[in-house]
């Protein structure tokens, strides 16, 4: 078999067999298929799609590219969550400790930033010492001892996704239902959780721009999850504007930890509480969503969720003094503010423009392997539907390089549209699939 023939087959809209998909995934993982061929193939998939059978085969081949954990032997039940990616989406950092503090183990493999969307692993690395490349053994040991573990992709678990994810990030091949579904679900299957809550984002700052596409992605992933014997549901949530206020790695860690103390933006609070409630429901700790909400709130109120986060940081080698004193987290040298140029109501706070601006500032990558600057980012002080007065501060931009700021500033200003008429605030959720 030759990789070039499989690229041509996909380019010509033909279906690949299970063996052909296995050949590509194995070859890419062991290095015999180079980046340039895999990126050409990924682009052909993005343009021409895949059948349901191809998506399942791709997911299983990527899950098989490394070890697959059977956590049933070790800890039961383990719950996981995964977002399809958004701007300001620091939900895992808040929700995982809430759920673990309620007595439900959370074992999660997360990603780095992808395109304009941030990644949990990059955020966690703002905490000095925090280790995100755990071996399988370390993953299991930390999960058993602390009921919570958050790791990045390693050479052990779904390494094919780790490589392909980094390649897609810089080759314009992120926005593809087959590639997102297989990327998310291969990690979930390899990491062994028994119950999975998927958070499928929809809107300007999501990879899925329409509710129909988001539903298709959600159904695809729920079906793959069920085929592999997991309990899976997918929440559909809006991502037209950033979630919460903070966009950028250390800024998001700060906002996530503050939410564990019960402080922070309302949309973010609502989102975290509901995702935690669904995880508790799916993992059997709550009989209803309402009961899950009560348990999640209790874990915040009694401090056990914050304690669990600190336990996680220590268990994974991080310096917990940065959590005790959030002021120690990396800080940018300059903070610029951007004001409203007119009065009215905020009709648009475009999450994609803001996400791209944060990448320009250095919070994300333009090329594979680029270093990121944990300190830079944007605090967004306006939400769709808000009344805005001319001169009001809409954004605080945390910057370490003035040239990058000048470029990002144009985009940030463009992200906001002010209307003369009142604008309705968008909903916090669009629904749940698979419950
Ligand atoms: N999250 C993932 O893990 N993979 C994708 O492709 C997109 C979001």
Tab-separated table of C-alpha atoms and ligand atoms in Angstrom:
chain	number	residue	atom	x	y	z
A	1	UNK	CA	0.000	0.000	0.000
A	2	UNK	CA	1.180	3.574	-0.708
A	3	UNK	CA	0.038	6.685	1.167
A	4	UNK	CA	-0.183	8.645	-2.083
A	5	UNK	CA	-2.817	6.246	-3.442
A	6	UNK	CA	-4.947	6.732	-0.329
A	7	UNK	CA	-4.655	10.525	-0.633
A	8	UNK	CA	-5.781	10.263	-4.261
A	9	UNK	CA	-8.650	7.945	-3.303
A	10	UNK	CA	-9.937	10.447	-0.741
A	11	UNK	CA	-9.330	13.344	-3.111
A	12	UNK	CA	-11.563	11.506	-5.608
A	13	UNK	CA	-14.296	11.086	-2.970
A	14	UNK	CA	-13.908	7.329	-2.638
A	15	UNK	CA	-14.346	5.381	0.582
A	16	UNK	CA	-11.276	3.962	2.343
A	17	UNK	CA	-11.323	0.434	3.729
A	18	UNK	CA	-10.549	-0.383	7.353
A	19	UNK	CA	-7.129	-1.751	6.265
A	20	UNK	CA	-6.323	1.437	4.356
A	21	UNK	CA	-7.256	3.635	7.315
A	22	UNK	CA	-5.210	1.390	9.621
A	23	UNK	CA	-2.225	1.696	7.244
A	24	UNK	CA	-2.393	5.515	7.312
A	25	UNK	CA	-2.776	5.749	11.089
A	26	UNK	CA	-0.022	3.236	11.825
A	27	UNK	CA	2.309	4.770	9.235
A	28	UNK	CA	1.784	8.270	10.563
A	29	UNK	CA	2.307	7.137	14.154
A	30	UNK	CA	5.564	5.296	13.421
A	31	UNK	CA	6.877	8.099	11.192
A	32	UNK	CA	6.912	6.163	7.911
A	33	UNK	CA	4.218	8.505	6.545
A	34	UNK	CA	5.466	12.108	6.691
A	35	UNK	CA	3.554	15.224	7.798
A	36	UNK	CA	3.138	16.501	4.235
A	37	UNK	CA	1.303	13.371	3.093
A	38	UNK	CA	-0.849	13.235	6.202
A	39	UNK	CA	-1.790	16.898	5.843
A	40	UNK	CA	-2.761	16.387	2.191
A	41	UNK	CA	-4.926	13.456	3.281
A	42	UNK	CA	-6.482	15.471	6.142
A	43	UNK	CA	-7.338	18.242	3.688
A	44	UNK	CA	-8.980	15.710	1.353
A	45	UNK	CA	-11.051	14.443	4.304
A	46	UNK	CA	-11.994	17.995	5.266
A	47	UNK	CA	-13.162	18.727	1.730
A	48	UNK	CA	-14.825	15.409	0.899
A	49	UNK	CA	-15.945	13.979	4.248
A	50	UNK	CA	-16.086	10.362	5.386
A	51	UNK	CA	-18.794	7.731	5.714
A	52	UNK	CA	-19.988	6.694	9.192
A	53	UNK	CA	-18.026	3.457	8.814
A	54	UNK	CA	-14.824	5.295	7.873
A	55	UNK	CA	-15.201	7.608	10.900
A	56	UNK	CA	-15.635	4.653	13.257
A	57	UNK	CA	-12.647	2.849	11.704
A	58	UNK	CA	-10.497	5.983	11.950
A	59	UNK	CA	-11.487	6.501	15.599
A	60	UNK	CA	-10.709	2.923	16.552
A	61	UNK	CA	-7.409	2.933	14.631
A	62	UNK	CA	-6.307	6.106	16.458
A	63	UNK	CA	-7.435	4.711	19.825
A	64	UNK	CA	-5.408	1.532	19.056
A	65	UNK	CA	-2.292	3.529	18.091
A	66	UNK	CA	-1.172	3.349	21.727
A	67	UNK	CA	-2.337	1.661	24.895
A	68	UNK	CA	-6.024	1.565	25.741
A	69	UNK	CA	-6.772	1.691	29.432
A	70	UNK	CA	-9.268	-0.600	31.035
A	71	UNK	CA	-10.051	1.425	34.139
A	72	UNK	CA	-12.765	-1.016	35.187
A	73	UNK	CA	-9.976	-3.054	36.815
A	74	UNK	CA	-8.672	-0.043	38.719
A	75	UNK	CA	-11.310	2.589	39.517
A	76	UNK	CA	-15.030	2.447	38.758
A	77	UNK	CA	-16.847	4.391	37.450
A	78	UNK	CA	-14.597	7.039	35.918
A	79	UNK	CA	-16.200	9.992	34.205
A	80	UNK	CA	-14.708	12.265	31.569
A	81	UNK	CA	-15.753	15.372	29.728
A	82	UNK	CA	-14.544	16.873	26.496
A	83	UNK	CA	-15.256	20.126	24.734
A	84	UNK	CA	-14.998	20.378	20.974
A	85	UNK	CA	-13.127	23.624	21.514
A	86	UNK	CA	-13.977	27.208	22.137
A	87	UNK	CA	-12.655	30.575	23.192
A	88	UNK	CA	-12.312	31.149	26.934
A	89	UNK	CA	-13.404	27.568	27.542
A	90	UNK	CA	-11.662	26.770	30.803
A	91	UNK	CA	-14.548	24.558	31.965
A	92	UNK	CA	-12.470	21.425	32.663
A	93	UNK	CA	-10.359	23.286	35.212
A	94	UNK	CA	-13.453	24.076	37.275
A	95	UNK	CA	-15.695	21.115	36.571
A	96	UNK	CA	-13.225	18.242	37.013
A	97	UNK	CA	-12.419	19.142	40.666
A	98	UNK	CA	-16.093	19.822	41.447
A	99	UNK	CA	-17.088	16.365	40.213
A	100	UNK	CA	-14.144	14.613	41.870
A	101	UNK	CA	-14.951	16.416	45.133
A	102	UNK	CA	-18.457	14.911	44.883
A	103	UNK	CA	-16.863	11.457	44.977
A	104	UNK	CA	-16.898	10.630	41.270
A	105	UNK	CA	-13.423	9.953	39.834
A	106	UNK	CA	-12.462	12.084	36.815
A	107	UNK	CA	-9.738	10.797	34.495
A	108	UNK	CA	-9.210	12.984	31.499
A	109	UNK	CA	-6.888	13.327	28.562
A	110	UNK	CA	-6.975	16.895	27.278
A	111	UNK	CA	-5.559	18.733	24.299
A	112	UNK	CA	-3.466	21.795	23.594
A	113	UNK	CA	-4.751	24.872	21.790
A	114	UNK	CA	-6.143	24.140	18.351
A	115	UNK	CA	-6.481	26.943	15.796
A	116	UNK	CA	-8.127	29.888	17.540
A	117	UNK	CA	-9.442	27.743	20.397
A	118	UNK	CA	-7.498	27.287	23.623
A	119	UNK	CA	-6.476	23.955	25.179
A	120	UNK	CA	-6.609	22.747	28.776
A	121	UNK	CA	-3.032	21.458	28.699
A	122	UNK	CA	-1.579	24.832	27.677
A	123	UNK	CA	-3.613	26.451	30.450
A	124	UNK	CA	-2.432	24.006	33.114
A	125	UNK	CA	1.177	24.585	32.082
A	126	UNK	CA	0.846	28.183	33.324
A	127	UNK	CA	1.225	26.616	36.768
A	128	UNK	CA	4.982	26.086	37.196
A	129	UNK	CA	5.930	22.425	37.489
A	130	UNK	CA	2.510	21.041	36.489
A	131	UNK	CA	3.270	17.843	34.587
A	132	UNK	CA	0.983	17.162	31.627
A	133	UNK	CA	2.845	14.290	29.981
A	134	UNK	CA	2.013	11.491	32.374
A	135	UNK	CA	2.771	7.882	31.588
A	136	UNK	CA	-0.126	5.454	31.659
A	137	UNK	CA	1.093	4.153	34.995
A	138	UNK	CA	1.222	7.645	36.496
A	139	UNK	CA	-2.258	8.395	35.090
A	140	UNK	CA	-3.697	5.334	36.829
A	141	UNK	CA	-1.826	5.888	40.092
A	142	UNK	CA	-2.898	9.527	40.403
A	143	UNK	CA	-6.486	8.647	39.505
A	144	UNK	CA	-6.568	5.876	42.129
A	145	UNK	CA	-5.072	8.015	44.856
A	146	UNK	CA	-6.706	11.386	44.174
A	147	UNK	CA	-9.823	10.568	42.089
A	148	UNK	CA	-8.711	13.179	39.589
A	149	UNK	CA	-6.088	13.301	36.859
A	150	UNK	CA	-5.637	15.551	33.815
A	151	UNK	CA	-3.029	14.610	31.262
A	152	UNK	CA	-2.049	15.587	27.752
A	153	UNK	CA	-1.495	13.186	24.946
A	154	UNK	CA	1.458	10.950	25.574
A	155	UNK	CA	3.335	8.458	23.513
A	156	UNK	CA	1.247	5.875	25.351
A	157	UNK	CA	-2.357	6.963	24.825
A	158	UNK	CA	-3.768	7.702	21.348
A	159	UNK	CA	-0.413	9.006	20.013
A	160	UNK	CA	-1.849	9.111	16.477
A	161	UNK	CA	-4.325	11.756	17.586
A	162	UNK	CA	-1.568	13.679	19.353
A	163	UNK	CA	0.394	13.949	16.088
A	164	UNK	CA	-2.569	14.540	13.815
A	165	UNK	CA	-4.061	17.146	16.176
A	166	UNK	CA	-0.842	19.196	16.129
A	167	UNK	CA	-0.674	18.879	12.332
A	168	UNK	CA	-4.312	19.932	11.829
A	169	UNK	CA	-3.760	22.947	14.056
A	170	UNK	CA	-1.366	24.458	11.528
A	171	UNK	CA	-2.683	23.125	8.197
A	172	UNK	CA	-6.228	24.502	8.147
A	173	UNK	CA	-7.714	21.050	8.690
A	174	UNK	CA	-9.464	21.470	12.015
A	175	UNK	CA	-13.045	22.159	10.927
A	176	UNK	CA	-14.065	18.704	9.812
A	177	UNK	CA	-16.731	16.564	11.492
A	178	UNK	CA	-14.944	13.237	10.788
A	179	UNK	CA	-11.596	14.570	12.032
A	180	UNK	CA	-13.017	16.213	15.164
A	181	UNK	CA	-15.236	13.237	16.035
A	182	UNK	CA	-12.407	10.718	15.621
A	183	UNK	CA	-9.923	12.946	17.460
A	184	UNK	CA	-12.189	13.432	20.466
A	185	UNK	CA	-13.512	9.883	20.666
A	186	UNK	CA	-10.162	8.125	20.100
A	187	UNK	CA	-8.774	9.937	23.156
A	188	UNK	CA	-11.858	9.151	25.187
A	189	UNK	CA	-11.781	5.465	24.271
A	190	UNK	CA	-8.025	5.169	24.936
A	191	UNK	CA	-8.249	6.897	28.325
A	192	UNK	CA	-10.821	4.366	29.462
A	193	UNK	CA	-13.555	6.471	31.127
A	194	UNK	CA	-16.876	4.673	31.542
A	195	UNK	CA	-19.079	7.752	31.163
A	196	UNK	CA	-18.364	10.769	28.972
A	197	UNK	CA	-20.064	14.164	28.742
A	198	UNK	CA	-19.252	15.856	25.452
A	199	UNK	CA	-19.596	19.614	25.209
A	200	UNK	CA	-20.272	20.403	21.570
A	201	UNK	CA	-19.808	24.097	20.911
A	202	UNK	CA	-21.717	25.936	18.237
A	203	UNK	CA	-21.342	29.453	16.896
A	204	UNK	CA	-18.813	31.950	15.607
A	205	UNK	CA	-16.097	30.860	18.030
A	206	UNK	CA	-16.663	27.136	17.564
A	207	UNK	CA	-15.504	24.784	14.848
A	208	UNK	CA	-19.181	24.043	14.179
A	209	UNK	CA	-20.797	27.280	13.030
A	210	UNK	CA	-24.401	26.048	12.770
A	211	UNK	CA	-26.643	24.115	15.128
A	212	UNK	CA	-27.243	21.498	12.409
A	213	UNK	CA	-23.505	20.809	12.049
A	214	UNK	CA	-23.090	20.704	15.834
A	215	UNK	CA	-25.945	18.195	16.093
A	216	UNK	CA	-24.391	16.039	13.378
A	217	UNK	CA	-21.046	16.070	15.210
A	218	UNK	CA	-22.793	15.305	18.529
A	219	UNK	CA	-24.771	12.373	17.068
A	220	UNK	CA	-21.621	11.011	15.388
A	221	UNK	CA	-19.632	11.067	18.635
A	222	UNK	CA	-22.463	9.688	20.783
A	223	UNK	CA	-22.880	6.809	18.301
A	224	UNK	CA	-19.140	5.997	18.350
A	225	UNK	CA	-19.138	6.135	22.168
A	226	UNK	CA	-22.066	3.779	22.441
A	227	UNK	CA	-20.484	1.376	19.937
A	228	UNK	CA	-17.468	1.198	22.212
A	229	UNK	CA	-19.613	0.449	25.250
A	230	UNK	CA	-19.437	3.859	26.993
A	231	UNK	CA	-22.250	5.973	28.414
A	232	UNK	CA	-22.074	9.161	26.364
A	233	UNK	CA	-24.176	12.306	26.141
A	234	UNK	CA	-23.500	15.523	24.259
A	235	UNK	CA	-24.476	18.953	25.488
A	236	UNK	CA	-24.892	21.587	22.773
A	237	UNK	CA	-23.702	24.964	24.016
A	238	UNK	CA	-23.256	28.361	22.382
A	239	UNK	CA	-19.839	29.739	21.488
A	240	UNK	CA	-20.651	32.953	19.642
A	241	UNK	CA	-18.896	34.975	22.323
A	242	UNK	CA	-16.118	33.852	24.681
A	243	UNK	CA	-17.188	31.826	27.708
A	244	UNK	CA	-16.698	33.899	30.872
A	245	UNK	CA	-14.294	36.831	30.637
A	246	UNK	CA	-10.769	35.452	30.448
A	247	UNK	CA	-9.123	34.380	27.172
A	248	UNK	CA	-5.471	33.358	27.492
A	249	UNK	CA	-3.763	30.684	29.512
A	250	UNK	CA	-2.839	32.086	32.950
A	251	UNK	CA	-5.826	34.470	32.866
A	252	UNK	CA	-8.109	31.472	32.360
A	253	UNK	CA	-6.519	29.487	35.187
A	254	UNK	CA	-7.192	32.451	37.471
A	255	UNK	CA	-10.837	32.700	36.387
A	256	UNK	CA	-11.335	28.934	36.726
A	257	UNK	CA	-9.880	28.876	40.252
A	258	UNK	CA	-11.930	31.909	41.263
A	259	UNK	CA	-15.048	30.048	40.101
A	260	UNK	CA	-14.089	27.250	42.487
A	261	UNK	CA	-14.459	29.908	45.185
A	262	UNK	CA	-17.874	30.868	43.780
A	263	UNK	CA	-16.682	34.080	42.131
A	264	UNK	CA	-16.987	34.866	38.426
A	265	UNK	CA	-19.084	35.531	35.347
A	266	UNK	CA	-22.637	34.200	35.291
A	267	UNK	CA	-22.445	32.376	31.926
A	268	UNK	CA	-19.358	30.518	33.064
A	269	UNK	CA	-20.919	29.617	36.424
A	270	UNK	CA	-24.062	28.282	34.708
A	271	UNK	CA	-22.013	26.281	32.226
A	272	UNK	CA	-19.771	24.688	34.865
A	273	UNK	CA	-22.626	23.825	37.199
A	274	UNK	CA	-24.665	22.176	34.455
A	275	UNK	CA	-21.764	20.219	32.998
A	276	UNK	CA	-20.839	19.022	36.483
A	277	UNK	CA	-24.480	18.034	37.074
A	278	UNK	CA	-24.552	15.990	33.840
A	279	UNK	CA	-21.294	14.262	34.758
A	280	UNK	CA	-22.682	13.393	38.205
A	281	UNK	CA	-25.885	12.148	36.621
A	282	UNK	CA	-24.108	9.999	34.045
A	283	UNK	CA	-21.681	8.642	36.642
A	284	UNK	CA	-24.553	7.632	38.941
A	285	UNK	CA	-23.796	10.097	41.783
A	286	UNK	CA	-26.973	12.083	41.168
A	287	UNK	CA	-30.416	10.717	40.368
A	288	UNK	CA	-31.492	13.852	38.520
A	289	UNK	CA	-29.910	16.881	36.916
A	290	UNK	CA	-31.345	19.007	39.775
A	291	UNK	CA	-29.659	16.828	42.372
A	292	UNK	CA	-26.417	17.117	40.402
A	293	UNK	CA	-26.723	20.903	40.498
A	294	UNK	CA	-27.182	20.850	44.277
A	295	UNK	CA	-24.145	18.574	44.765
A	296	UNK	CA	-21.991	20.737	42.488
A	297	UNK	CA	-22.974	23.917	44.357
A	298	UNK	CA	-22.264	22.243	47.699
A	299	UNK	CA	-18.739	21.287	46.558
A	300	UNK	CA	-18.062	24.954	45.772
A	301	UNK	CA	-19.686	26.283	48.959
A	302	UNK	CA	-17.866	23.918	51.329
A	303	UNK	CA	-14.465	24.455	49.668
A	304	UNK	CA	-13.993	20.794	48.750
A	305	UNK	CA	-13.795	21.517	44.995
A	306	UNK	CA	-10.999	24.063	45.501
A	307	UNK	CA	-9.219	21.645	47.821
A	308	UNK	CA	-9.487	18.954	45.123
A	309	UNK	CA	-7.946	21.295	42.550
A	310	UNK	CA	-5.018	22.001	44.903
A	311	UNK	CA	-4.636	18.251	45.479
A	312	UNK	CA	-4.508	17.748	41.699
A	313	UNK	CA	-1.857	20.449	41.263
A	314	UNK	CA	0.332	18.894	43.958
A	315	UNK	CA	-0.202	15.342	42.636
A	316	UNK	CA	0.935	16.409	39.162
A	317	UNK	CA	4.005	18.242	40.410
A	318	UNK	CA	2.663	21.812	40.178
A	319	UNK	CA	3.571	24.587	42.604
A	320	UNK	CA	0.374	25.030	44.608
A	321	UNK	CA	1.513	28.388	45.985
A	322	UNK	CA	0.440	29.788	42.564
A	323	UNK	CA	-3.117	28.674	43.346
A	324	UNK	CA	-3.056	29.877	46.954
A	325	UNK	CA	-1.874	33.236	45.610
A	326	UNK	CA	-3.219	33.672	42.075
A	327	UNK	CA	-1.241	36.914	41.813
A	328	UNK	CA	1.897	34.775	41.341
A	329	UNK	CA	0.663	33.350	37.990
A	330	UNK	CA	2.551	34.626	34.915
A	331	UNK	CA	1.679	38.274	34.242
A	332	UNK	CA	2.096	40.295	31.058
A	333	UNK	CA	4.257	43.405	31.106
A	334	UNK	CA	1.650	45.776	29.662
A	335	UNK	CA	-2.133	46.006	29.998
A	336	UNK	CA	-3.945	48.038	27.350
A	337	UNK	CA	-7.654	48.841	27.526
A	338	UNK	CA	-10.043	49.195	24.598
A	339	UNK	CA	-13.132	51.369	25.005
A	340	UNK	CA	-16.533	51.413	23.304
A	341	UNK	CA	-16.569	53.915	20.460
A	342	UNK	CA	-20.340	54.422	20.672
A	343	UNK	CA	-23.291	53.775	22.990
A	344	UNK	CA	-25.913	51.105	22.351
A	345	UNK	CA	-26.355	47.381	22.919
A	346	UNK	CA	-23.714	44.739	22.203
A	347	UNK	CA	-25.018	42.741	19.238
A	348	UNK	CA	-21.850	40.756	18.582
A	349	UNK	CA	-18.729	39.885	20.608
A	350	UNK	CA	-17.142	37.615	18.033
A	351	UNK	CA	-15.362	34.765	19.783
A	352	UNK	CA	-13.383	33.708	16.717
A	353	UNK	CA	-11.913	37.215	16.242
A	354	UNK	CA	-11.057	37.326	19.939
A	355	UNK	CA	-9.561	33.818	19.864
A	356	UNK	CA	-7.461	34.722	16.809
A	357	UNK	CA	-6.348	37.922	18.517
A	358	UNK	CA	-5.172	35.955	21.530
A	359	UNK	CA	-3.162	33.702	19.182
A	360	UNK	CA	-1.567	36.817	17.644
A	361	UNK	CA	-0.632	38.013	21.140
A	362	UNK	CA	1.143	34.666	21.698
A	363	UNK	CA	-1.452	32.657	23.646
A	364	UNK	CA	-1.697	30.058	20.826
A	365	UNK	CA	0.446	28.669	18.027
A	366	UNK	CA	0.941	29.714	14.414
A	367	UNK	CA	3.307	26.826	13.639
A	368	UNK	CA	3.573	23.309	15.046
A	369	UNK	CA	5.603	23.313	18.249
A	370	UNK	CA	5.656	27.142	18.621
A	371	UNK	CA	6.152	28.150	22.249
A	372	UNK	CA	3.235	29.984	23.809
A	373	UNK	CA	3.248	32.894	26.206
A	374	UNK	CA	1.148	31.916	29.248
A	375	UNK	CA	0.794	35.500	30.463
A	376	UNK	CA	-0.839	37.183	27.467
A	377	UNK	CA	-4.534	37.303	26.679
A	378	UNK	CA	-7.711	39.314	26.759
A	379	UNK	CA	-10.225	40.053	29.509
A	380	UNK	CA	-13.580	40.545	27.812
A	381	UNK	CA	-15.843	42.865	29.802
A	382	UNK	CA	-18.880	42.842	27.507
A	383	UNK	CA	-21.522	40.226	26.700
A	384	UNK	CA	-24.022	40.074	23.848
A	385	UNK	CA	-27.160	41.928	24.957
A	386	UNK	CA	-25.333	44.262	27.394
A	387	UNK	CA	-26.063	47.975	27.374
A	388	UNK	CA	-22.795	49.734	26.494
A	389	UNK	CA	-21.898	53.412	26.997
A	390	UNK	CA	-19.373	55.233	24.825
A	391	UNK	CA	-15.976	55.207	26.542
A	392	UNK	CA	-16.748	52.142	28.654
A	393	UNK	CA	-13.886	49.636	28.853
A	394	UNK	CA	-14.774	46.582	26.774
A	395	UNK	CA	-11.430	44.771	26.779
A	396	UNK	CA	-8.261	44.585	28.842
A	397	UNK	CA	-5.472	43.290	26.637
A	398	UNK	CA	-2.506	41.667	28.417
A	399	UNK	CA	0.530	42.072	26.190
A	400	UNK	CA	4.257	41.365	26.095
A	401	UNK	CA	4.973	42.698	22.599
A	402	UNK	CA	3.653	46.016	21.287
A	403	UNK	CA	3.875	44.968	17.611
A	404	UNK	CA	1.668	41.971	18.305
A	405	UNK	CA	-0.717	44.233	20.220
A	406	UNK	CA	-1.046	46.636	17.278
A	407	UNK	CA	-2.050	43.738	15.042
A	408	UNK	CA	-4.398	42.139	17.584
A	409	UNK	CA	-6.035	45.426	18.573
A	410	UNK	CA	-7.523	45.934	15.096
A	411	UNK	CA	-9.140	42.505	15.270
A	412	UNK	CA	-10.349	42.939	18.856
A	413	UNK	CA	-12.056	46.221	17.936
A	414	UNK	CA	-13.670	44.503	14.948
A	415	UNK	CA	-15.058	41.747	17.173
A	416	UNK	CA	-17.692	44.015	18.737
A	417	UNK	CA	-20.782	45.296	16.954
A	418	UNK	CA	-22.976	47.819	18.746
A	419	UNK	CA	-26.661	48.117	17.851
A	420	UNK	CA	-28.998	51.061	18.397
A	421	UNK	CA	-31.752	48.620	19.376
A	422	UNK	CA	-31.806	46.370	22.443
A	423	UNK	CA	-30.393	42.903	21.699
A	424	UNK	CA	-31.505	39.673	23.342
A	425	UNK	CA	-28.806	37.764	25.232
A	426	UNK	CA	-28.218	34.280	23.734
A	427	UNK	CA	-29.235	31.130	25.661
A	428	UNK	CA	-26.683	29.274	27.797
A	429	UNK	CA	-27.566	25.834	26.338
A	430	UNK	CA	-29.203	24.484	23.186
A	431	UNK	CA	-29.998	21.016	24.497
A	432	UNK	CA	-28.620	17.570	25.193
A	433	UNK	CA	-28.276	14.570	22.870
A	434	UNK	CA	-28.189	10.978	24.058
A	435	UNK	CA	-29.687	11.365	27.562
B	1	LIG	N1	-10.989	18.669	20.383
B	1	LIG	C1	-10.270	17.568	20.044
B	1	LIG	O1	-9.828	16.811	20.906
B	1	LIG	N2	-10.042	17.341	18.753
B	1	LIG	C2	-10.506	18.126	17.779
B	1	LIG	O2	-10.281	17.831	16.642
B	1	LIG	C3	-11.245	19.271	18.128
B	1	LIG	C4	-11.483	19.515	19.452
